mmCIF file of C-alpha atoms in Angstrom:
data_model
loop_
_atom_site.group_PDB
_atom_site.id
_atom_site.type_symbol
_atom_site.label_atom_id
_atom_site.label_comp_id
_atom_site.label_asym_id
_atom_site.label_seq_id
_atom_site.Cartn_x
_atom_site.Cartn_y
_atom_site.Cartn_z
ATOM 1 C CA MET A 1 -5.029 30.704 0.989
ATOM 2 C CA GLN A 2 -1.386 31.618 1.479
ATOM 3 C CA TYR A 3 1.323 29.076 2.212
ATOM 4 C CA MET A 4 4.901 29.776 3.254
ATOM 5 C CA LEU A 5 7.309 27.253 1.790
ATOM 6 C CA LEU A 6 10.426 27.221 3.965
ATOM 7 C CA ILE A 7 13.510 25.665 2.429
ATOM 8 C CA TYR A 8 15.938 23.862 4.712
ATOM 9 C CA SER A 9 19.243 22.265 3.738
ATOM 10 C CA ASP A 10 22.806 21.888 4.950
ATOM 11 C CA GLU A 11 24.291 25.057 3.504
ATOM 12 C CA ASN A 12 27.816 23.670 3.586
ATOM 13 C CA THR A 13 27.019 20.972 1.023
ATOM 14 C CA TRP A 14 26.308 23.427 -1.816
ATOM 15 C CA THR A 15 29.020 24.135 -4.355
ATOM 16 C CA GLU A 16 29.107 27.623 -5.837
ATOM 17 C CA ARG A 17 28.019 26.178 -9.170
ATOM 18 C CA GLU A 18 25.057 24.312 -7.642
ATOM 19 C CA ARG A 19 23.963 27.426 -5.839
ATOM 20 C CA GLU A 20 24.006 29.535 -8.993
ATOM 21 C CA GLN A 21 22.093 26.900 -10.919
ATOM 22 C CA CYS A 22 19.541 26.700 -8.092
ATOM 23 C CA TYR A 23 19.067 30.482 -8.079
ATOM 24 C CA ALA A 24 18.526 30.500 -11.848
ATOM 25 C CA ASP A 25 16.044 27.604 -11.731
ATOM 26 C CA SER A 26 14.214 29.180 -8.799
ATOM 27 C CA VAL A 27 13.821 32.479 -10.643
ATOM 28 C CA GLN A 28 12.366 30.523 -13.547
ATOM 29 C CA LEU A 29 9.891 28.836 -11.181
ATOM 30 C CA THR A 30 8.802 32.207 -9.773
ATOM 31 C CA GLN A 31 8.038 33.359 -13.344
ATOM 32 C CA GLN A 32 5.921 30.258 -13.950
ATOM 33 C CA LEU A 33 4.083 30.764 -10.653
ATOM 34 C CA LYS A 34 3.510 34.414 -11.480
ATOM 35 C CA ALA A 35 1.907 33.408 -14.773
ATOM 36 C CA THR A 36 -0.578 31.123 -12.976
ATOM 37 C CA GLY A 37 -1.308 33.694 -10.262
ATOM 38 C CA GLN A 38 0.288 31.594 -7.507
ATOM 39 C CA TYR A 39 3.349 33.767 -6.828
ATOM 40 C CA LEU A 40 3.514 36.201 -3.911
ATOM 41 C CA ALA A 41 7.191 36.413 -2.915
ATOM 42 C CA ALA A 42 10.423 34.426 -2.818
ATOM 43 C CA ALA A 43 14.061 34.853 -1.849
ATOM 44 C CA PRO A 44 17.158 32.907 -0.850
ATOM 45 C CA LEU A 45 18.787 33.905 2.434
ATOM 46 C CA GLN A 46 22.453 34.681 3.085
ATOM 47 C CA SER A 47 24.431 32.065 5.017
ATOM 48 C CA ILE A 48 23.798 31.621 8.763
ATOM 49 C CA VAL A 49 27.225 33.127 9.494
ATOM 50 C CA THR A 50 25.514 36.454 8.720
ATOM 51 C CA ALA A 51 22.625 35.780 11.143
ATOM 52 C CA THR A 52 21.940 37.891 14.217
ATOM 53 C CA SER A 53 19.306 37.025 16.816
ATOM 54 C CA ILE A 54 17.471 39.519 18.977
ATOM 55 C CA ARG A 55 15.413 38.974 22.106
ATOM 56 C CA VAL A 56 13.809 41.559 24.334
ATOM 57 C CA ARG A 57 13.526 40.584 28.002
ATOM 58 C CA ASP A 58 12.353 42.928 30.727
ATOM 59 C CA GLY A 59 12.464 45.718 28.183
ATOM 60 C CA LYS A 60 16.133 45.089 27.475
ATOM 61 C CA ARG A 61 17.471 44.087 24.055
ATOM 62 C CA LEU A 62 19.686 40.994 23.967
ATOM 63 C CA VAL A 63 21.763 40.490 20.839
ATOM 64 C CA THR A 64 23.487 37.228 19.920
ATOM 65 C CA ASP A 65 25.575 36.224 16.949
ATOM 66 C CA GLY A 66 24.141 33.325 14.924
ATOM 67 C CA PRO A 67 20.765 31.793 14.096
ATOM 68 C CA PHE A 68 17.900 31.053 16.526
ATOM 69 C CA ALA A 69 18.993 27.427 16.782
ATOM 70 C CA GLU A 70 22.101 25.564 15.668
ATOM 71 C CA THR A 71 20.814 22.754 13.477
ATOM 72 C CA ARG A 72 22.261 20.357 10.956
ATOM 73 C CA GLU A 73 20.089 21.898 8.251
ATOM 74 C CA GLN A 74 19.371 25.602 8.083
ATOM 75 C CA LEU A 75 16.652 27.821 6.733
ATOM 76 C CA GLY A 76 18.043 28.937 3.387
ATOM 77 C CA GLY A 77 15.146 30.595 1.582
ATOM 78 C CA TYR A 78 11.425 30.775 1.097
ATOM 79 C CA PHE A 79 8.546 30.995 -1.353
ATOM 80 C CA LEU A 80 5.280 32.660 -0.375
ATOM 81 C CA ILE A 81 2.518 31.305 -2.591
ATOM 82 C CA ASP A 82 -1.209 31.467 -3.097
ATOM 83 C CA ALA A 83 -2.957 28.091 -3.440
ATOM 84 C CA PRO A 84 -6.507 26.873 -2.789
ATOM 85 C CA ASP A 85 -5.468 23.838 -0.750
ATOM 86 C CA LEU A 86 -2.597 21.768 0.618
ATOM 87 C CA ASP A 87 -2.489 19.445 -2.405
ATOM 88 C CA GLU A 88 -1.712 22.340 -4.733
ATOM 89 C CA ALA A 89 0.803 23.782 -2.268
ATOM 90 C CA MET A 90 2.506 20.366 -2.184
ATOM 91 C CA GLN A 91 2.632 20.275 -5.978
ATOM 92 C CA ILE A 92 4.362 23.664 -6.024
ATOM 93 C CA ALA A 93 6.731 22.682 -3.207
ATOM 94 C CA GLU A 94 7.976 19.664 -5.116
ATOM 95 C CA ARG A 95 8.867 21.925 -8.063
ATOM 96 C CA ILE A 96 11.231 24.020 -5.928
ATOM 97 C CA PRO A 97 14.763 23.179 -7.134
ATOM 98 C CA SER A 98 16.267 22.907 -3.646
ATOM 99 C CA ALA A 99 13.636 20.302 -2.670
ATOM 100 C CA ARG A 100 15.876 17.817 -4.489
ATOM 101 C CA LYS A 101 18.723 18.560 -2.081
ATOM 102 C CA GLY A 102 17.038 19.740 1.085
ATOM 103 C CA THR A 103 13.556 19.804 2.635
ATOM 104 C CA VAL A 104 10.652 22.130 1.970
ATOM 105 C CA GLU A 105 8.364 22.738 4.941
ATOM 106 C CA ILE A 106 4.860 23.899 4.048
ATOM 107 C CA ARG A 107 3.196 26.222 6.543
ATOM 108 C CA PRO A 108 -0.265 27.709 6.067
ATOM 109 C CA VAL A 109 -0.212 31.428 6.769
ATOM 110 C CA VAL A 110 -2.513 33.060 9.327
ATOM 111 C CA MET A 111 -4.272 35.898 7.547
ATOM 112 C CA LEU A 112 -4.461 38.940 9.804
ATOM 113 C CA SER A 113 -6.844 41.743 9.103
ATOM 114 C CA GLY A 114 -5.499 45.277 9.209
ATOM 115 C CA LEU A 115 -2.166 44.546 7.504
ATOM 116 C CA PRO A 116 -1.019 47.177 4.978
ATOM 117 C CA SER A 117 -1.711 46.008 1.419
ATOM 118 C CA MET B 1 -59.985 0.281 22.769
ATOM 119 C CA SER B 2 -56.927 -0.990 24.620
ATOM 120 C CA GLN B 3 -55.417 -2.302 21.401
ATOM 121 C CA ARG B 4 -54.763 1.078 19.839
ATOM 122 C CA PRO B 5 -51.884 2.311 22.058
ATOM 123 C CA LEU B 6 -50.365 -1.142 21.877
ATOM 124 C CA LEU B 7 -50.473 -1.032 18.104
ATOM 125 C CA GLN B 8 -48.884 2.410 18.068
ATOM 126 C CA GLU B 9 -46.198 1.163 20.384
ATOM 127 C CA THR B 10 -45.379 -1.656 17.989
ATOM 128 C CA VAL B 11 -45.226 0.708 15.024
ATOM 129 C CA ALA B 12 -42.973 3.061 16.964
ATOM 130 C CA SER B 13 -40.568 0.315 17.960
ATOM 131 C CA GLN B 14 -40.628 -0.995 14.422
ATOM 132 C CA ILE B 15 -39.672 2.441 13.101
ATOM 133 C CA ARG B 16 -36.958 2.698 15.719
ATOM 134 C CA ARG B 17 -35.506 -0.614 14.591
ATOM 135 C CA GLN B 18 -35.602 0.504 10.977
ATOM 136 C CA VAL B 19 -33.940 3.811 11.828
ATOM 137 C CA ASP B 20 -31.238 1.860 13.694
ATOM 138 C CA GLU B 21 -30.692 -0.237 10.609
ATOM 139 C CA ILE B 22 -30.542 2.814 8.366
ATOM 140 C CA TYR B 23 -28.100 4.363 10.802
ATOM 141 C CA ARG B 24 -25.816 1.369 10.496
ATOM 142 C CA SER B 25 -25.915 1.218 6.718
ATOM 143 C CA GLU B 26 -26.203 4.900 5.802
ATOM 144 C CA SER B 27 -24.770 7.098 8.557
ATOM 145 C CA ARG B 28 -21.205 7.108 7.203
ATOM 146 C CA ARG B 29 -22.442 7.893 3.694
ATOM 147 C CA VAL B 30 -24.614 10.719 4.982
ATOM 148 C CA PHE B 31 -21.652 11.983 7.010
ATOM 149 C CA ALA B 32 -19.305 11.893 4.005
ATOM 150 C CA THR B 33 -21.717 13.936 1.905
ATOM 151 C CA LEU B 34 -22.356 16.415 4.703
ATOM 152 C CA ILE B 35 -18.616 17.068 5.022
ATOM 153 C CA ARG B 36 -18.564 18.094 1.369
ATOM 154 C CA LEU B 37 -21.648 20.279 1.743
ATOM 155 C CA LEU B 38 -20.654 21.863 5.048
ATOM 156 C CA GLY B 39 -16.888 21.851 4.622
ATOM 157 C CA ASP B 40 -16.145 20.792 8.161
ATOM 158 C CA PHE B 41 -15.903 17.462 10.018
ATOM 159 C CA GLU B 42 -17.350 18.655 13.327
ATOM 160 C CA ARG B 43 -20.238 20.464 11.741
ATOM 161 C CA ALA B 44 -21.027 17.429 9.571
ATOM 162 C CA GLU B 45 -20.968 15.048 12.537
ATOM 163 C CA GLU B 46 -23.361 17.240 14.469
ATOM 164 C CA ALA B 47 -25.659 17.724 11.481
ATOM 165 C CA MET B 48 -25.742 13.975 10.866
ATOM 166 C CA HIS B 49 -26.815 13.253 14.451
ATOM 167 C CA ASP B 50 -29.374 16.052 14.285
ATOM 168 C CA ALA B 51 -30.819 14.552 11.119
ATOM 169 C CA PHE B 52 -31.210 11.109 12.700
ATOM 170 C CA ALA B 53 -32.865 12.637 15.760
ATOM 171 C CA VAL B 54 -35.387 14.422 13.533
ATOM 172 C CA ALA B 55 -35.860 11.248 11.497
ATOM 173 C CA LEU B 56 -36.767 9.200 14.533
ATOM 174 C CA GLU B 57 -39.450 11.690 15.453
ATOM 175 C CA GLN B 58 -40.805 12.494 12.015
ATOM 176 C CA TRP B 59 -40.698 9.015 10.476
ATOM 177 C CA SER B 60 -42.707 7.557 13.370
ATOM 178 C CA ARG B 61 -45.418 9.994 12.396
ATOM 179 C CA ASP B 62 -45.156 10.152 8.591
ATOM 180 C CA GLY B 63 -43.451 6.897 7.691
ATOM 181 C CA ILE B 64 -40.001 6.340 6.178
ATOM 182 C CA PRO B 65 -39.302 8.389 3.013
ATOM 183 C CA ALA B 66 -38.500 6.744 -0.318
ATOM 184 C CA SER B 67 -34.848 7.736 -0.159
ATOM 185 C CA PRO B 68 -33.814 7.940 3.489
ATOM 186 C CA ARG B 69 -30.247 8.922 2.628
ATOM 187 C CA ALA B 70 -31.220 11.963 0.535
ATOM 188 C CA TRP B 71 -33.737 12.936 3.216
ATOM 189 C CA LEU B 72 -31.106 12.720 5.963
ATOM 190 C CA VAL B 73 -28.544 14.708 3.965
ATOM 191 C CA SER B 74 -31.087 17.380 3.196
ATOM 192 C CA VAL B 75 -32.349 17.689 6.776
ATOM 193 C CA GLY B 76 -28.799 17.588 8.144
ATOM 194 C CA ARG B 77 -27.772 20.382 5.826
ATOM 195 C CA PHE B 78 -30.706 22.606 6.741
ATOM 196 C CA ARG B 79 -30.183 22.005 10.446
ATOM 197 C CA ALA B 80 -26.520 23.005 10.060
ATOM 198 C CA ILE B 81 -27.404 26.139 8.104
ATOM 199 C CA ASP B 82 -29.936 26.983 10.802
ATOM 200 C CA SER B 83 -27.413 26.640 13.585
ATOM 201 C CA ILE B 84 -24.819 28.705 11.691
ATOM 202 C CA ARG B 85 -27.509 31.396 11.336
ATOM 203 C CA ARG B 86 -28.192 31.290 15.039
ATOM 204 C CA LEU B 87 -24.523 31.388 15.973
ATOM 205 C CA THR B 88 -23.384 34.127 13.666
ATOM 206 C CA ARG B 89 -24.692 37.637 13.846
ATOM 207 C CA PHE B 90 -26.433 38.764 10.682
ATOM 208 C CA ASP B 91 -24.128 39.189 7.718
ATOM 209 C CA ALA B 92 -20.965 37.689 9.245
ATOM 210 C CA SER B 93 -21.116 34.480 7.252
ATOM 211 C CA LEU B 94 -23.821 35.149 4.729
ATOM 212 C CA SER B 95 -21.487 34.352 1.866
ATOM 213 C CA GLU B 96 -20.645 31.088 3.546
ATOM 214 C CA LEU B 97 -24.345 30.317 3.826
ATOM 215 C CA ALA B 98 -24.924 31.148 0.196
ATOM 216 C CA GLN B 99 -22.210 28.691 -0.753
ATOM 217 C CA LEU B 100 -23.750 25.946 1.345
ATOM 218 C CA GLY B 101 -27.074 26.485 -0.361
ATOM 219 C CA GLU B 102 -25.678 26.201 -3.847
ATOM 220 C CA THR B 103 -23.744 22.990 -3.576
ATOM 221 C CA SER B 104 -25.288 20.098 -5.441
ATOM 222 C CA MET B 105 -26.266 16.980 -3.548
ATOM 223 C CA GLN B 106 -28.588 14.860 -5.606
ATOM 224 C CA ASP B 107 -26.284 13.146 -8.037
ATOM 225 C CA GLU B 108 -25.965 9.501 -6.972
ATOM 226 C CA GLU B 109 -22.487 9.138 -8.406
ATOM 227 C CA GLU B 110 -21.316 12.205 -6.562
ATOM 228 C CA LEU B 111 -22.659 10.757 -3.314
ATOM 229 C CA GLU B 112 -20.611 7.594 -3.824
ATOM 230 C CA ASP B 113 -17.583 9.763 -4.551
ATOM 231 C CA ASP B 114 -18.047 11.397 -1.175
ATOM 232 C CA ARG B 115 -17.076 8.169 0.534
ATOM 233 C CA LEU B 116 -13.949 7.969 -1.577
ATOM 234 C CA ARG B 117 -13.178 11.628 -0.817
ATOM 235 C CA LEU B 118 -13.485 10.872 2.881
ATOM 236 C CA ILE B 119 -11.079 7.926 2.642
ATOM 237 C CA PHE B 120 -8.492 9.936 0.721
ATOM 238 C CA THR B 121 -8.733 12.834 3.153
ATOM 239 C CA CYS B 122 -8.361 10.576 6.204
ATOM 240 C CA CYS B 123 -5.375 8.809 4.588
ATOM 241 C CA HIS B 124 -3.676 11.998 3.382
ATOM 242 C CA PRO B 125 0.129 11.624 3.512
ATOM 243 C CA ALA B 126 0.387 14.994 5.262
ATOM 244 C CA LEU B 127 -1.087 13.254 8.339
ATOM 245 C CA SER B 128 1.020 10.885 10.445
ATOM 246 C CA PRO B 129 0.392 7.159 9.816
ATOM 247 C CA GLU B 130 -1.053 6.778 13.338
ATOM 248 C CA ALA B 131 -3.424 9.661 12.711
ATOM 249 C CA GLN B 132 -4.435 8.217 9.338
ATOM 250 C CA VAL B 133 -5.344 4.883 10.916
ATOM 251 C CA ALA B 134 -7.245 6.461 13.812
ATOM 252 C CA LEU B 135 -9.101 8.889 11.593
ATOM 253 C CA THR B 136 -10.071 6.230 9.056
ATOM 254 C CA LEU B 137 -11.443 3.891 11.714
ATOM 255 C CA ARG B 138 -13.309 6.734 13.367
ATOM 256 C CA GLU B 139 -14.687 8.640 10.383
ATOM 257 C CA VAL B 140 -14.929 6.060 7.592
ATOM 258 C CA CYS B 141 -15.746 2.940 9.610
ATOM 259 C CA GLY B 142 -17.643 4.743 12.352
ATOM 260 C CA LEU B 143 -15.877 2.959 15.236
ATOM 261 C CA THR B 144 -15.996 4.801 18.538
ATOM 262 C CA THR B 145 -12.897 6.377 20.064
ATOM 263 C CA GLU B 146 -13.076 3.818 22.901
ATOM 264 C CA GLU B 147 -13.221 0.880 20.468
ATOM 265 C CA ILE B 148 -10.186 2.096 18.534
ATOM 266 C CA ALA B 149 -8.210 2.919 21.683
ATOM 267 C CA ASN B 150 -9.043 -0.549 23.030
ATOM 268 C CA ALA B 151 -7.854 -2.286 19.886
ATOM 269 C CA PHE B 152 -4.521 -0.452 19.908
ATOM 270 C CA LEU B 153 -4.144 -0.611 23.711
ATOM 271 C CA ILE B 154 -3.768 3.118 24.172
ATOM 272 C CA ALA B 155 -5.661 5.511 26.427
ATOM 273 C CA PRO B 156 -8.890 6.804 24.853
ATOM 274 C CA SER B 157 -7.794 10.362 25.722
ATOM 275 C CA THR B 158 -4.545 9.888 23.755
ATOM 276 C CA LEU B 159 -6.451 8.607 20.760
ATOM 277 C CA ALA B 160 -9.077 11.323 21.011
ATOM 278 C CA GLN B 161 -6.326 13.913 21.023
ATOM 279 C CA ARG B 162 -4.694 12.339 17.970
ATOM 280 C CA ILE B 163 -7.998 12.616 16.112
ATOM 281 C CA VAL B 164 -8.629 16.194 17.234
ATOM 282 C CA ARG B 165 -5.149 17.247 16.073
ATOM 283 C CA ALA B 166 -5.586 15.539 12.711
ATOM 284 C CA LYS B 167 -8.939 17.233 12.143
ATOM 285 C CA ALA B 168 -7.418 20.598 13.071
ATOM 286 C CA LYS B 169 -4.695 20.065 10.483
ATOM 287 C CA ILE B 170 -7.232 19.092 7.830
ATOM 288 C CA ARG B 171 -9.084 22.317 8.540
ATOM 289 C CA ASP B 172 -6.189 24.757 9.057
ATOM 290 C CA ALA B 173 -3.771 23.507 6.397
ATOM 291 C CA ARG B 174 -6.716 22.909 4.038
ATOM 292 C CA ILE B 175 -6.234 19.285 3.202
ATOM 293 C CA PRO B 176 -8.736 19.097 0.348
ATOM 294 C CA TYR B 177 -11.835 16.917 0.374
ATOM 295 C CA GLN B 178 -11.356 15.400 -3.036
ATOM 296 C CA VAL B 179 -10.287 12.323 -4.941
ATOM 297 C CA PRO B 180 -6.692 13.066 -6.009
ATOM 298 C CA SER B 181 -5.805 13.894 -9.605
ATOM 299 C CA LEU B 182 -4.749 11.034 -11.858
ATOM 300 C CA ALA B 183 -1.095 12.076 -11.543
ATOM 301 C CA ASP B 184 -1.202 11.811 -7.736
ATOM 302 C CA LEU B 185 -3.450 8.769 -7.582
ATOM 303 C CA PRO B 186 -0.803 6.005 -7.389
ATOM 304 C CA GLU B 187 1.003 7.665 -4.447
ATOM 305 C CA ARG B 188 -2.226 8.530 -2.674
ATOM 306 C CA LEU B 189 -3.775 5.105 -3.235
ATOM 307 C CA GLU B 190 -0.647 3.542 -1.744
ATOM 308 C CA SER B 191 -1.237 5.591 1.377
ATOM 309 C CA VAL B 192 -4.854 4.351 1.584
ATOM 310 C CA LEU B 193 -3.832 0.720 1.067
ATOM 311 C CA GLN B 194 -1.152 1.076 3.711
ATOM 312 C CA VAL B 195 -3.737 2.230 6.240
ATOM 313 C CA ILE B 196 -6.040 -0.669 5.357
ATOM 314 C CA TYR B 197 -3.182 -3.125 5.703
ATOM 315 C CA LEU B 198 -2.096 -1.609 9.029
ATOM 316 C CA VAL B 199 -5.630 -2.039 10.334
ATOM 317 C CA PHE B 200 -5.792 -5.612 9.056
ATOM 318 C CA ASN B 201 -2.395 -6.503 10.439
ATOM 319 C CA GLU B 202 -3.264 -5.117 13.843
ATOM 320 C CA GLY B 203 -6.291 -7.391 13.808
ATOM 321 C CA TYR B 204 -4.330 -10.341 12.490
ATOM 322 C CA ALA B 205 -0.959 -10.319 14.217
ATOM 323 C CA ALA B 206 -2.282 -8.419 17.204
ATOM 324 C CA SER B 207 0.407 -6.586 19.102
ATOM 325 C CA SER B 208 -2.310 -5.663 21.568
ATOM 326 C CA GLY B 209 -5.980 -5.712 22.484
ATOM 327 C CA GLY B 210 -8.598 -8.340 23.234
ATOM 328 C CA THR B 211 -9.320 -11.179 20.815
ATOM 329 C CA LEU B 212 -12.758 -9.877 19.997
ATOM 330 C CA THR B 213 -11.709 -6.346 19.056
ATOM 331 C CA ARG B 214 -8.855 -7.708 16.955
ATOM 332 C CA ALA B 215 -11.136 -9.863 14.860
ATOM 333 C CA ALA B 216 -13.316 -6.791 14.406
ATOM 334 C CA LEU B 217 -10.319 -4.810 13.121
ATOM 335 C CA SER B 218 -9.580 -7.414 10.450
ATOM 336 C CA ALA B 219 -13.234 -7.414 9.463
ATOM 337 C CA GLU B 220 -13.168 -3.607 9.198
ATOM 338 C CA ALA B 221 -10.035 -3.755 7.044
ATOM 339 C CA ILE B 222 -11.718 -6.226 4.688
ATOM 340 C CA ARG B 223 -14.826 -4.073 4.583
ATOM 341 C CA LEU B 224 -12.683 -1.021 3.740
ATOM 342 C CA GLY B 225 -10.864 -3.029 1.074
ATOM 343 C CA ARG B 226 -14.192 -3.990 -0.480
ATOM 344 C CA LEU B 227 -15.372 -0.389 -0.411
ATOM 345 C CA VAL B 228 -12.224 0.915 -2.106
ATOM 346 C CA MET B 229 -12.400 -1.894 -4.678
ATOM 347 C CA LEU B 230 -15.998 -1.009 -5.447
ATOM 348 C CA LEU B 231 -15.089 2.626 -6.024
ATOM 349 C CA LEU B 232 -11.620 2.180 -7.483
ATOM 350 C CA PRO B 233 -10.961 -1.324 -8.881
ATOM 351 C CA GLU B 234 -7.190 -0.980 -9.363
ATOM 352 C CA PRO B 235 -4.986 -4.137 -9.460
ATOM 353 C CA GLU B 236 -3.250 -3.114 -6.229
ATOM 354 C CA VAL B 237 -6.606 -2.912 -4.465
ATOM 355 C CA LEU B 238 -7.713 -6.339 -5.741
ATOM 356 C CA GLY B 239 -4.383 -7.776 -4.647
ATOM 357 C CA LEU B 240 -4.601 -6.417 -1.122
ATOM 358 C CA LEU B 241 -8.192 -7.541 -0.638
ATOM 359 C CA GLY B 242 -7.293 -11.001 -1.981
ATOM 360 C CA LEU B 243 -4.346 -11.258 0.378
ATOM 361 C CA MET B 244 -6.437 -10.214 3.370
ATOM 362 C CA LEU B 245 -9.181 -12.744 2.549
ATOM 363 C CA LEU B 246 -6.668 -15.572 2.183
ATOM 364 C CA GLN B 247 -5.077 -14.691 5.526
ATOM 365 C CA GLU B 248 -8.438 -14.246 7.215
ATOM 366 C CA SER B 249 -9.719 -17.615 5.931
ATOM 367 C CA ARG B 250 -7.461 -19.407 8.433
ATOM 368 C CA ARG B 251 -8.395 -17.306 11.456
ATOM 369 C CA THR B 252 -10.259 -19.993 13.392
ATOM 370 C CA ALA B 253 -7.677 -22.658 12.541
ATOM 371 C CA ARG B 254 -4.730 -20.532 13.658
ATOM 372 C CA THR B 255 -5.241 -20.803 17.394
ATOM 373 C CA SER B 256 -6.138 -23.622 19.763
ATOM 374 C CA SER B 257 -9.028 -23.343 22.215
ATOM 375 C CA ASP B 258 -6.616 -22.079 24.898
ATOM 376 C CA GLY B 259 -5.218 -19.426 22.586
ATOM 377 C CA ASP B 260 -1.941 -21.075 21.506
ATOM 378 C CA LEU B 261 -0.711 -20.532 17.960
ATOM 379 C CA ILE B 262 -1.092 -23.498 15.585
ATOM 380 C CA LEU B 263 1.432 -23.620 12.736
ATOM 381 C CA LEU B 264 0.219 -23.930 9.156
ATOM 382 C CA GLU B 265 1.066 -27.647 8.700
ATOM 383 C CA ASP B 266 -0.704 -28.587 11.943
ATOM 384 C CA GLN B 267 -3.888 -26.648 11.254
ATOM 385 C CA ASP B 268 -7.235 -28.404 10.826
ATOM 386 C CA ARG B 269 -7.899 -27.480 7.222
ATOM 387 C CA SER B 270 -11.594 -28.247 7.509
ATOM 388 C CA CYS B 271 -11.750 -25.084 9.640
ATOM 389 C CA TRP B 272 -10.482 -22.916 6.795
ATOM 390 C CA ASN B 273 -13.118 -20.622 5.350
ATOM 391 C CA GLN B 274 -13.584 -21.951 1.817
ATOM 392 C CA ALA B 275 -15.680 -19.019 0.605
ATOM 393 C CA GLN B 276 -12.931 -16.557 1.589
ATOM 394 C CA ILE B 277 -10.273 -18.727 -0.042
ATOM 395 C CA ALA B 278 -12.244 -18.941 -3.283
ATOM 396 C CA GLU B 279 -12.873 -15.191 -3.368
ATOM 397 C CA GLY B 280 -9.289 -14.411 -2.406
ATOM 398 C CA ARG B 281 -7.908 -16.635 -5.156
ATOM 399 C CA VAL B 282 -10.067 -15.008 -7.828
ATOM 400 C CA LEU B 283 -8.967 -11.544 -6.686
ATOM 401 C CA VAL B 284 -5.277 -12.432 -6.641
ATOM 402 C CA MET B 285 -5.572 -13.951 -10.143
ATOM 403 C CA ARG B 286 -7.369 -10.894 -11.477
ATOM 404 C CA SER B 287 -4.825 -8.614 -9.881
ATOM 405 C CA LEU B 288 -1.872 -10.517 -11.351
ATOM 406 C CA ALA B 289 -3.514 -10.750 -14.780
ATOM 407 C CA SER B 290 -3.947 -6.991 -15.003
ATOM 408 C CA ARG B 291 -0.369 -6.110 -14.170
#
């Protein structure tokens, strides 16, 4: 079963030093997860000031500057993992470095057939 | 001549009474094991009712088997496999069927563990506290949706929806059906004890509901406490059960005949339940001694 671990935090509260440390620790975690066969993908996201939102209505593309919703905490990165159940997904989520500063939301992934491998 | 049908009638009603009794004492155990074997709450519930329906018919004819629980689990499982076969076309879920066939079910200890699994699943911290309480009362204690809704003074449809949503989350997010690992046990046990205490408190302090249903809630909480203590005799469990018994011992002395509250110093102490006090004291002592 695949779980998406979405990492939310207030991006303005991170110092440059904290961010670098978090990246380094996260890379280390991905290596550990890879070794146990639980790793699928992971990445931090650029700040929301770089976000662009697109909607298509009546066949017309609408472009707006900024994220989908202005919130106090923002989506800042993700881990995509493979785990047999929610308990194991929770154990991995609590090892994510940014869980100590922000919040990790665990979402089970819907497995579609016909996706390219 | 005329005695024969009468005799059969008596035997039949006797069997029915015995099946009723077995239902009361065993249905939740059978259900807990069927969830493990079938991997799904709804399917297990249906299989359990199927098994009792078959039992009523077959036991009247052949008598009650030596181990009714094992019989019910086995029949429930086969009925479920049958209905999956009928519902799915050919090979669609053959692998699923193969899995169901292989799972063990005889080990007595494992069967007891099923009840603990059920409690831990219903009280999983990934479910909201309200959902944990509702699910525990429904699935572990076997209260009806109406009874629970009545006790908490909410609409049965609201409660039913809460339970449906919780079950969907258990299934879709794969909340596991297992006793947590030793590392997670303290946190998870806390969640279970919190649910038990919430149930007890609702029955004791009573923010809502009729007097009768409230007393029943406290009784259910104590029963749950006893069950968890039997399966997992941790100091925290002993302590909670002790506390509940001590509180419960004064139930009849706490209110006057017209329902007014009587303060501790004014209570008629001869109304206190001495057996509950004695048991509660022993439990509290044991709990404190093992800290």
